[in-house]
mmCIF file of C-alpha atoms and ligand atoms in Angstrom:
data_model
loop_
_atom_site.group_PDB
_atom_site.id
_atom_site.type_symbol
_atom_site.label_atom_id
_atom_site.label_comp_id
_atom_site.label_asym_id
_atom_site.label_seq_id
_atom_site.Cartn_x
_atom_site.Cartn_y
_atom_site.Cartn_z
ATOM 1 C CA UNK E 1 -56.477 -148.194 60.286
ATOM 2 C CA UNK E 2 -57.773 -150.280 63.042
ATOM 3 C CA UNK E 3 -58.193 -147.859 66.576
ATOM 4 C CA UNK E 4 -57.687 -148.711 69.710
ATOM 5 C CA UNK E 5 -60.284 -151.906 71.396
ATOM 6 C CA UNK E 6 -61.514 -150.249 74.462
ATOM 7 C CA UNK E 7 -61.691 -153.154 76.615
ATOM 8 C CA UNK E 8 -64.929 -154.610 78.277
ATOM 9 C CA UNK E 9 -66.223 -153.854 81.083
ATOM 10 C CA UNK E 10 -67.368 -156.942 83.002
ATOM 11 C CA UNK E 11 -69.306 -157.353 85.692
ATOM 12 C CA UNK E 12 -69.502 -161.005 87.379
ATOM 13 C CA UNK E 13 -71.566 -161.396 90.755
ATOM 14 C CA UNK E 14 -73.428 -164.719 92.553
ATOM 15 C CA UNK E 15 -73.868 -165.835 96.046
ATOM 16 C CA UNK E 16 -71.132 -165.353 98.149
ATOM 17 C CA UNK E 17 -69.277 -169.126 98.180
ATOM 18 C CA UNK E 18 -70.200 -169.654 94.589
ATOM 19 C CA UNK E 19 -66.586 -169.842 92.964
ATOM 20 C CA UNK E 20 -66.370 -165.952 92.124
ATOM 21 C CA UNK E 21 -62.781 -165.343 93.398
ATOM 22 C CA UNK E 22 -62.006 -168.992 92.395
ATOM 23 C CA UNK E 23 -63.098 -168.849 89.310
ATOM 24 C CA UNK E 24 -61.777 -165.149 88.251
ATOM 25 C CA UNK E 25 -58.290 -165.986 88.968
ATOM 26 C CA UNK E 26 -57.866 -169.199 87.022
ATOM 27 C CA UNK E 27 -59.273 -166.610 84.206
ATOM 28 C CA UNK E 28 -57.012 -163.870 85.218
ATOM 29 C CA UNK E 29 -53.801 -166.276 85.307
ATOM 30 C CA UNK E 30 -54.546 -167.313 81.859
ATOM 31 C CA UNK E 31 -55.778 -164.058 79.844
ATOM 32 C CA UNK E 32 -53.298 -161.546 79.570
ATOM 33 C CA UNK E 33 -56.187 -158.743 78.341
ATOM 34 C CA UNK E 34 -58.271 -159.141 81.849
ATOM 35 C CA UNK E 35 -57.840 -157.311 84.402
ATOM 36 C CA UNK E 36 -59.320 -157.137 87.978
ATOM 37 C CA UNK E 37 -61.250 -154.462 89.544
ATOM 38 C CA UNK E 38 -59.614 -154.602 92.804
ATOM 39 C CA UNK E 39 -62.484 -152.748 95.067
ATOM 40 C CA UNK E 40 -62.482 -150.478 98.492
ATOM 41 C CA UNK E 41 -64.193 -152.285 101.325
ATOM 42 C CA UNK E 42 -64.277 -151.928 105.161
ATOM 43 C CA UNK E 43 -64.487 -155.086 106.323
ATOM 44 C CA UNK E 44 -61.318 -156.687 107.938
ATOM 45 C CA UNK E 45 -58.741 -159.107 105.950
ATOM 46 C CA UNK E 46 -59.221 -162.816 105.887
ATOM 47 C CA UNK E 47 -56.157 -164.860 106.541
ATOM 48 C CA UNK E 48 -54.283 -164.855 103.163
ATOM 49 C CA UNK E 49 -55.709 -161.285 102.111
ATOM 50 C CA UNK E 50 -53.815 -158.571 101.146
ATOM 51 C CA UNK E 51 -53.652 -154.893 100.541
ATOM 52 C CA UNK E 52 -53.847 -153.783 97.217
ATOM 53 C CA UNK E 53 -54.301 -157.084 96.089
ATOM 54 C CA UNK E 54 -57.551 -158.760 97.306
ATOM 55 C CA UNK E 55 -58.878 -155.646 98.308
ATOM 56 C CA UNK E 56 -57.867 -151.830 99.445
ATOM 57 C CA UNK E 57 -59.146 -152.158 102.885
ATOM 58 C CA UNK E 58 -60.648 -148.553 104.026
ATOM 59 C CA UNK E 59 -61.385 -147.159 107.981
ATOM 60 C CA UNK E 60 -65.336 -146.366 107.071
ATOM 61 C CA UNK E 61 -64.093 -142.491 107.532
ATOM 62 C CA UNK E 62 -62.128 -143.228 104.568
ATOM 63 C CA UNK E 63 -64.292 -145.030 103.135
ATOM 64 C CA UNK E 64 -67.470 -142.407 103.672
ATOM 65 C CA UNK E 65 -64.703 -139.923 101.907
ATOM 66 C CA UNK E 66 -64.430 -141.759 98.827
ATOM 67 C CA UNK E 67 -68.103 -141.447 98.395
ATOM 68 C CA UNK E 68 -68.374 -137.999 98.633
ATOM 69 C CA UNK E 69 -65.687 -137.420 96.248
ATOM 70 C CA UNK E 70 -67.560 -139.874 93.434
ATOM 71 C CA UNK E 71 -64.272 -141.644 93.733
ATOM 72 C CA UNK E 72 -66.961 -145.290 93.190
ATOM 73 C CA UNK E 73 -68.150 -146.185 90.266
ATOM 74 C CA UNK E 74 -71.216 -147.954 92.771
ATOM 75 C CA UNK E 75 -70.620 -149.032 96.400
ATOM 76 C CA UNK E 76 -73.078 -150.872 98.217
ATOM 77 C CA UNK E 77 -73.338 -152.752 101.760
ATOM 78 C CA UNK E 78 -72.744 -156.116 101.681
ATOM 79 C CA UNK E 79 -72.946 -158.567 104.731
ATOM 80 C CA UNK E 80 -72.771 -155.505 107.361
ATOM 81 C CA UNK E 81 -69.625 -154.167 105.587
ATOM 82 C CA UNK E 82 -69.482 -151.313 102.577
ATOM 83 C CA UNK E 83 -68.020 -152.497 99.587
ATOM 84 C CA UNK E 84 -67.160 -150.398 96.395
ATOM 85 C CA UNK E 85 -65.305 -150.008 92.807
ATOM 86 C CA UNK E 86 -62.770 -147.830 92.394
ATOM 87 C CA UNK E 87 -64.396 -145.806 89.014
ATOM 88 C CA UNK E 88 -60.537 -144.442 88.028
ATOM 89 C CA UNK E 89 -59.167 -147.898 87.486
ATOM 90 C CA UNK E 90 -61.758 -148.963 85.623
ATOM 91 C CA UNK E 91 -61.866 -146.218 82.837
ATOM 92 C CA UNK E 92 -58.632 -145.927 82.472
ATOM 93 C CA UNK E 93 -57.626 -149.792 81.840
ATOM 94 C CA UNK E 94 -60.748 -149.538 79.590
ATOM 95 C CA UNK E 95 -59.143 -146.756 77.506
ATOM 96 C CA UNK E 96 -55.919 -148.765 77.722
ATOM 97 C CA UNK E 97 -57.817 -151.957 75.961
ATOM 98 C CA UNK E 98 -57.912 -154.279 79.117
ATOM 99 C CA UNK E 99 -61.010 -156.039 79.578
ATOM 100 C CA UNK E 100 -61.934 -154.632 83.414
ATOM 101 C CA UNK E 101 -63.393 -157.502 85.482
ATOM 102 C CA UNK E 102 -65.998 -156.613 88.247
ATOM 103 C CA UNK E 103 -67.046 -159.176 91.224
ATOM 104 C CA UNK E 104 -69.926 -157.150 92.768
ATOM 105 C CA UNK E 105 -73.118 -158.169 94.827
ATOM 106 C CA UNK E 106 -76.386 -157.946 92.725
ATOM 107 C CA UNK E 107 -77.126 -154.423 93.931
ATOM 108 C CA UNK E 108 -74.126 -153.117 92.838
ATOM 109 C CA UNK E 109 -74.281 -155.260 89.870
ATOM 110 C CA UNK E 110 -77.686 -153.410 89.085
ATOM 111 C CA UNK E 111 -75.948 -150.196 89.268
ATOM 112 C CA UNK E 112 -73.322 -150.596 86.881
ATOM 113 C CA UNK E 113 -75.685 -152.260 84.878
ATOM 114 C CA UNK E 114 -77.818 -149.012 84.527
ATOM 115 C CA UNK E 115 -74.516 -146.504 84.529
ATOM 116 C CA UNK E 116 -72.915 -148.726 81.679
ATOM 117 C CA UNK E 117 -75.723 -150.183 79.281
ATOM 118 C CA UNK E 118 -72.778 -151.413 77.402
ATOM 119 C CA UNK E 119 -71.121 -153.723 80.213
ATOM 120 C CA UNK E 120 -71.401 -157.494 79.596
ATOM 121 C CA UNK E 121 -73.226 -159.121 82.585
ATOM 122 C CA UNK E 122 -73.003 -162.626 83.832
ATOM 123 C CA UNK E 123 -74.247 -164.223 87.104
ATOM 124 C CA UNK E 124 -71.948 -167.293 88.522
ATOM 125 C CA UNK E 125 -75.099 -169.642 89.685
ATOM 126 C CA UNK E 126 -74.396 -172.648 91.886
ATOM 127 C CA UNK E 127 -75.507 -176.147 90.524
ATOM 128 C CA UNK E 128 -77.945 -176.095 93.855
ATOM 129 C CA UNK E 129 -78.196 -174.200 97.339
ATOM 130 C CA UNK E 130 -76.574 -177.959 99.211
ATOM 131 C CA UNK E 131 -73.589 -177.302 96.980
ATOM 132 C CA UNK E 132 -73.727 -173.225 98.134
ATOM 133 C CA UNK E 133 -73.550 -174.177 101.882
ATOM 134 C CA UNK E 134 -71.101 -177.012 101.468
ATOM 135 C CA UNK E 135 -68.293 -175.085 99.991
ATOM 136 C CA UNK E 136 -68.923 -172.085 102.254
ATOM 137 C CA UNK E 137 -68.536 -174.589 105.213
ATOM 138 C CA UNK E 138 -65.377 -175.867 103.322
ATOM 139 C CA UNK E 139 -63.937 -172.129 102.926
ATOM 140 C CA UNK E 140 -64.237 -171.937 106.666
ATOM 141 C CA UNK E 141 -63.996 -168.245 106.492
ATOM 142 C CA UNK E 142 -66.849 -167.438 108.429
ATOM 143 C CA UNK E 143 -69.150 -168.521 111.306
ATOM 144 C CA UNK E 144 -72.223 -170.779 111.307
ATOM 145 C CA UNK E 145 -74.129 -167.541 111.733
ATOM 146 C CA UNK E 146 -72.184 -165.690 108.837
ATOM 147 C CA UNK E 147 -73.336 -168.856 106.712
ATOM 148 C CA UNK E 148 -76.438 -168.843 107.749
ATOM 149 C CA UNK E 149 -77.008 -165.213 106.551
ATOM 150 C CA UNK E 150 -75.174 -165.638 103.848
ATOM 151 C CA UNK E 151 -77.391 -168.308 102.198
ATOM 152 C CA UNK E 152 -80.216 -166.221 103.426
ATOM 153 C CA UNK E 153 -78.859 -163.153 100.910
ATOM 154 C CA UNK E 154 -77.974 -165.781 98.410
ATOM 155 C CA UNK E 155 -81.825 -166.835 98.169
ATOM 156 C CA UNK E 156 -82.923 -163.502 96.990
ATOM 157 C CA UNK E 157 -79.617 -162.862 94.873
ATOM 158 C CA UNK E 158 -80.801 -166.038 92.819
ATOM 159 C CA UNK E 159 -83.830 -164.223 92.357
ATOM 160 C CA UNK E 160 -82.227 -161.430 90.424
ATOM 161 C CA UNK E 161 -80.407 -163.561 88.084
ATOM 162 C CA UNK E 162 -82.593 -163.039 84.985
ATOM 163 C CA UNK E 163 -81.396 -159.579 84.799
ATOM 164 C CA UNK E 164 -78.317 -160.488 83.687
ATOM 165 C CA UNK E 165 -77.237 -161.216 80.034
ATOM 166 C CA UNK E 166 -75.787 -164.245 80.764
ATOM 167 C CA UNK E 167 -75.681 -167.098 83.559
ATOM 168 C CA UNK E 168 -72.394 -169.652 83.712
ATOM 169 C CA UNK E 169 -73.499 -172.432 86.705
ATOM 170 C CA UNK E 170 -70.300 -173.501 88.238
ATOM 171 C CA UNK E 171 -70.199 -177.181 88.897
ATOM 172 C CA UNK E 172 -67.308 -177.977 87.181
ATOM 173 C CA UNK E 173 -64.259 -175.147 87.356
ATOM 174 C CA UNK E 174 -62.849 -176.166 84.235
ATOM 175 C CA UNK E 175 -66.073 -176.172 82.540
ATOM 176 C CA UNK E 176 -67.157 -173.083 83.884
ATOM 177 C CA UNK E 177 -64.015 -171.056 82.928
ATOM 178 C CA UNK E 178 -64.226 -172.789 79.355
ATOM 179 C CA UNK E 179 -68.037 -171.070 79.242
ATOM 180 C CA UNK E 180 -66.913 -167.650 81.063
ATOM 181 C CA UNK E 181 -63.886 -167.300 78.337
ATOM 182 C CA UNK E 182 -66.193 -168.541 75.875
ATOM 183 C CA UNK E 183 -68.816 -165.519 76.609
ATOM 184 C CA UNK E 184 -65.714 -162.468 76.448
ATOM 185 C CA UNK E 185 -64.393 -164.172 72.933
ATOM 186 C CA UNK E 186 -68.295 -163.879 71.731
ATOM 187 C CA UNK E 187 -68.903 -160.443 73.189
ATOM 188 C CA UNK E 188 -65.391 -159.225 71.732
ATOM 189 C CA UNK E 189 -66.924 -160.242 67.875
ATOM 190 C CA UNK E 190 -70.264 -158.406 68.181
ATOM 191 C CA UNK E 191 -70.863 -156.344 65.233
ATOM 192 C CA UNK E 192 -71.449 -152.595 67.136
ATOM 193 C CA UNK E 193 -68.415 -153.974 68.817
ATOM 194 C CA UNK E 194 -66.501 -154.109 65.966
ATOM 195 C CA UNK E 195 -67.424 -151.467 64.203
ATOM 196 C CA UNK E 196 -67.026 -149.183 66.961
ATOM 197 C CA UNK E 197 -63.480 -150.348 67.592
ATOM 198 C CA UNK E 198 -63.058 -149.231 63.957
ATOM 199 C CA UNK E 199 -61.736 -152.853 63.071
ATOM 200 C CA UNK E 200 -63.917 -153.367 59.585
ATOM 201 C CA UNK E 201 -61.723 -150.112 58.153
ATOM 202 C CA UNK E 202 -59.204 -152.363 57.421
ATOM 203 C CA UNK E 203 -61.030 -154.728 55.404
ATOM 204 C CA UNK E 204 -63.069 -151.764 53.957
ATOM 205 C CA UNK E 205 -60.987 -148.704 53.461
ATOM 206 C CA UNK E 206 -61.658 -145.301 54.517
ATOM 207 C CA UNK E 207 -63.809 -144.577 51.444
ATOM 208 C CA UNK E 208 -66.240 -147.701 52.136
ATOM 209 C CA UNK E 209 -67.490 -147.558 55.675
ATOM 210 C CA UNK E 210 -69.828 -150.420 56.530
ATOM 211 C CA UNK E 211 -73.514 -150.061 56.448
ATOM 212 C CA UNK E 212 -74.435 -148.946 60.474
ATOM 213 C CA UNK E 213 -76.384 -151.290 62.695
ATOM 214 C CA UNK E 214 -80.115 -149.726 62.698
ATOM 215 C CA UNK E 215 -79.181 -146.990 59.789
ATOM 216 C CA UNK E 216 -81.828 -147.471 56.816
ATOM 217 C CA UNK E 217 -80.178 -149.500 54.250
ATOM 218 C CA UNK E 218 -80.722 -151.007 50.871
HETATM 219 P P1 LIG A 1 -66.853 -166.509 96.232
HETATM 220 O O1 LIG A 1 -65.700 -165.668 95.757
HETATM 221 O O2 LIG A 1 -67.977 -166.579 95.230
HETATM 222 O O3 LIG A 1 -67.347 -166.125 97.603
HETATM 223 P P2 LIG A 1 -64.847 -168.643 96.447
HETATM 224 O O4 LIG A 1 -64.109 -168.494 95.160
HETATM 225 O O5 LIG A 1 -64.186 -168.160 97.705
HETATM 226 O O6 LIG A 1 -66.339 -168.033 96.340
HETATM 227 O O7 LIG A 1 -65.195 -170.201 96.564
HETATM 228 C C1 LIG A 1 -65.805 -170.742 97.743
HETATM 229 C C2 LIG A 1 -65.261 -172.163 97.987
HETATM 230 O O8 LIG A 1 -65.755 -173.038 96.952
HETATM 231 C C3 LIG A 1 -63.740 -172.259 97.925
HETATM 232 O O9 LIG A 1 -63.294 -173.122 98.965
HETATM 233 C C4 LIG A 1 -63.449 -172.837 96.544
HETATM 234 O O10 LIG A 1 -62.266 -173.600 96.533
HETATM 235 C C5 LIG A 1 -64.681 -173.714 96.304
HETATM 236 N N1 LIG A 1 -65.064 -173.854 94.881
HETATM 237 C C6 LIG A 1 -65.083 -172.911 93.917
HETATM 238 N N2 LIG A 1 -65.535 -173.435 92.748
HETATM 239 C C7 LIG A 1 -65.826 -174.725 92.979
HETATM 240 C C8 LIG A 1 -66.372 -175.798 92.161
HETATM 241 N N3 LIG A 1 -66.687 -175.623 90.864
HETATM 242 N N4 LIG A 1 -66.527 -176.995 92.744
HETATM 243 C C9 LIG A 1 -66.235 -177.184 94.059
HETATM 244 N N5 LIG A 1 -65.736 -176.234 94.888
HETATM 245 C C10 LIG A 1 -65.549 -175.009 94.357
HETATM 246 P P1 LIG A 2 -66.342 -161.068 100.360
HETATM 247 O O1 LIG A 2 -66.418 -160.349 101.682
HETATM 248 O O2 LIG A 2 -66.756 -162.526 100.473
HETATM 249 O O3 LIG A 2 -65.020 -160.878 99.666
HETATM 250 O O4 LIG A 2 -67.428 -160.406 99.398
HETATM 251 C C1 LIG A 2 -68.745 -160.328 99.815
HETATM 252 C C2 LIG A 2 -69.608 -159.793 98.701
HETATM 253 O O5 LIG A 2 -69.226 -158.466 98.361
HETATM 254 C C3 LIG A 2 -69.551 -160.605 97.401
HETATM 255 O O6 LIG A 2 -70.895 -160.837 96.980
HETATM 256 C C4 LIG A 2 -68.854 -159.681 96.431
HETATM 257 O O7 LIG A 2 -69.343 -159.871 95.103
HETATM 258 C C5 LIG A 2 -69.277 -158.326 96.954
HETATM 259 N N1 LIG A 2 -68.351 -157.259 96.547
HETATM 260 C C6 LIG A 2 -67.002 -157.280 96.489
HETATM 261 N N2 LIG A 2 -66.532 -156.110 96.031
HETATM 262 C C7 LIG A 2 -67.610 -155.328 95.766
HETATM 263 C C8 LIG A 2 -67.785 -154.001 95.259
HETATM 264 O O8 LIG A 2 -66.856 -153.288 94.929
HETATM 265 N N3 LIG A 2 -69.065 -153.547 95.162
HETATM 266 C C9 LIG A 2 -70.142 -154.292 95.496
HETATM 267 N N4 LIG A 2 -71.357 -153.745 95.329
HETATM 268 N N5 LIG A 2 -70.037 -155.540 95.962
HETATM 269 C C10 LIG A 2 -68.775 -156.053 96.106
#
């Protein structure tokens, strides 16, 4: 009998103006088994934004509250505002199947990294840092300064990106979202995957398990 997939957990971060949001909701509108990790932060809404959608948006009281009760799975600061993901969400649409997605600075990226070895990691890249500052200037959500310190942080993200298991450069949306959907159908079929899922019973009956990954065999 085949159990019940818990979903992935994964956890997507790059340079702020990369195509993160972009990008995870053309995957989000397609794939019915995604889900997104809709985090806490304190910093006010954009034009557009809104509660419980984009973003819970928390006084830093609130905010400092959350922390103390472990309610985050990792928060970090992020561009002089405190960002962080809900941990409840996440486990339970896990235990429900849904793949949980995660858009996270590299810090906090780290972190989950470290609290859930078995997370699949990617890093959205830019093609190069012209194209960065372009389509933040395009966005025209935030001053020259904001920009400015933005591609500052972005410098040193880049710097991180070999930490992750995988790195999708997004020049071209479609072919970007082809690669990122490409990545979560290859993770889904890895062998400790499926065998932990309980999926190979089927084809082997309950009296014929499977040989373990790492287990000493013929
Ligand atoms: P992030 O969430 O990483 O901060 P956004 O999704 O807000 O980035 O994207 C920043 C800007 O870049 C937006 O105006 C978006 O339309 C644009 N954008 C995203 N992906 C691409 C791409 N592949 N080519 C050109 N522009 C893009
Ligand atoms: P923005 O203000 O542009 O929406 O996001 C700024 C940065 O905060 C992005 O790099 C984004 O990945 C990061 N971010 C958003 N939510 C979280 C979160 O819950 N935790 C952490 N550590 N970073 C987050």
């Amino acid at each position: 009998m085949t159990g019940l997939r818990k979903g992935l957990l994964v956890v997507v971060s790059g340079p702020s103006g990369v195509g993160k949001g972009t990008l995870l909701e053309r995957l989000l509108a397609r794939r019915e088994d995604c889900v997104f990790s809709i985090s806490a932060t304190t910093r006010a809404p954009r034009p557009g934004e809104v509660e419980g959608r984009h973003y819970y948006f928390l006084d830093p009281e609130t905010f400092n509250d959350w922390i103390e009760r472990d309610r985050f799975l990792e928060w970090n600061q992020v561009h002089s505002a405190y960002y962080g993901t809900p941990r409840e969400f996440v486990e339970s649409a896990r235990a429900r199947g849904q793949h949980v997605v995660l858009d996270v600075d590299v810090k906090g990226g780290l972190e989950v990294m470290s609290a859930e070895p078995d997370c699949v990691s990617i890093f959205l890249a830019p093609p190069d840092l012209e194209a960065l500052r372009w389509r933040l200037r395009h966005r025209g959500t935030e001053n020259a300064e904001q920009i400015a310190g933005r591609l500052l942080v972005a410098r040193s993200e880049l710097k991180h990106m070999d930490r992750y298991a995988y790195t999708i450069v997004n020049d071209e949306l479609e072919r970007a979202q082809t690669q990122l959907e490409a990545v979560l159908e290859a993770e889904m079929a890895r062998t400790p995957r499926v065998i932990a899922d309980g999926q190979v019973h089927a084809l082997f009956g309950p009296d014929l398990e499977p040989v373990l990954p790492n287990s000493e065999g013929p």
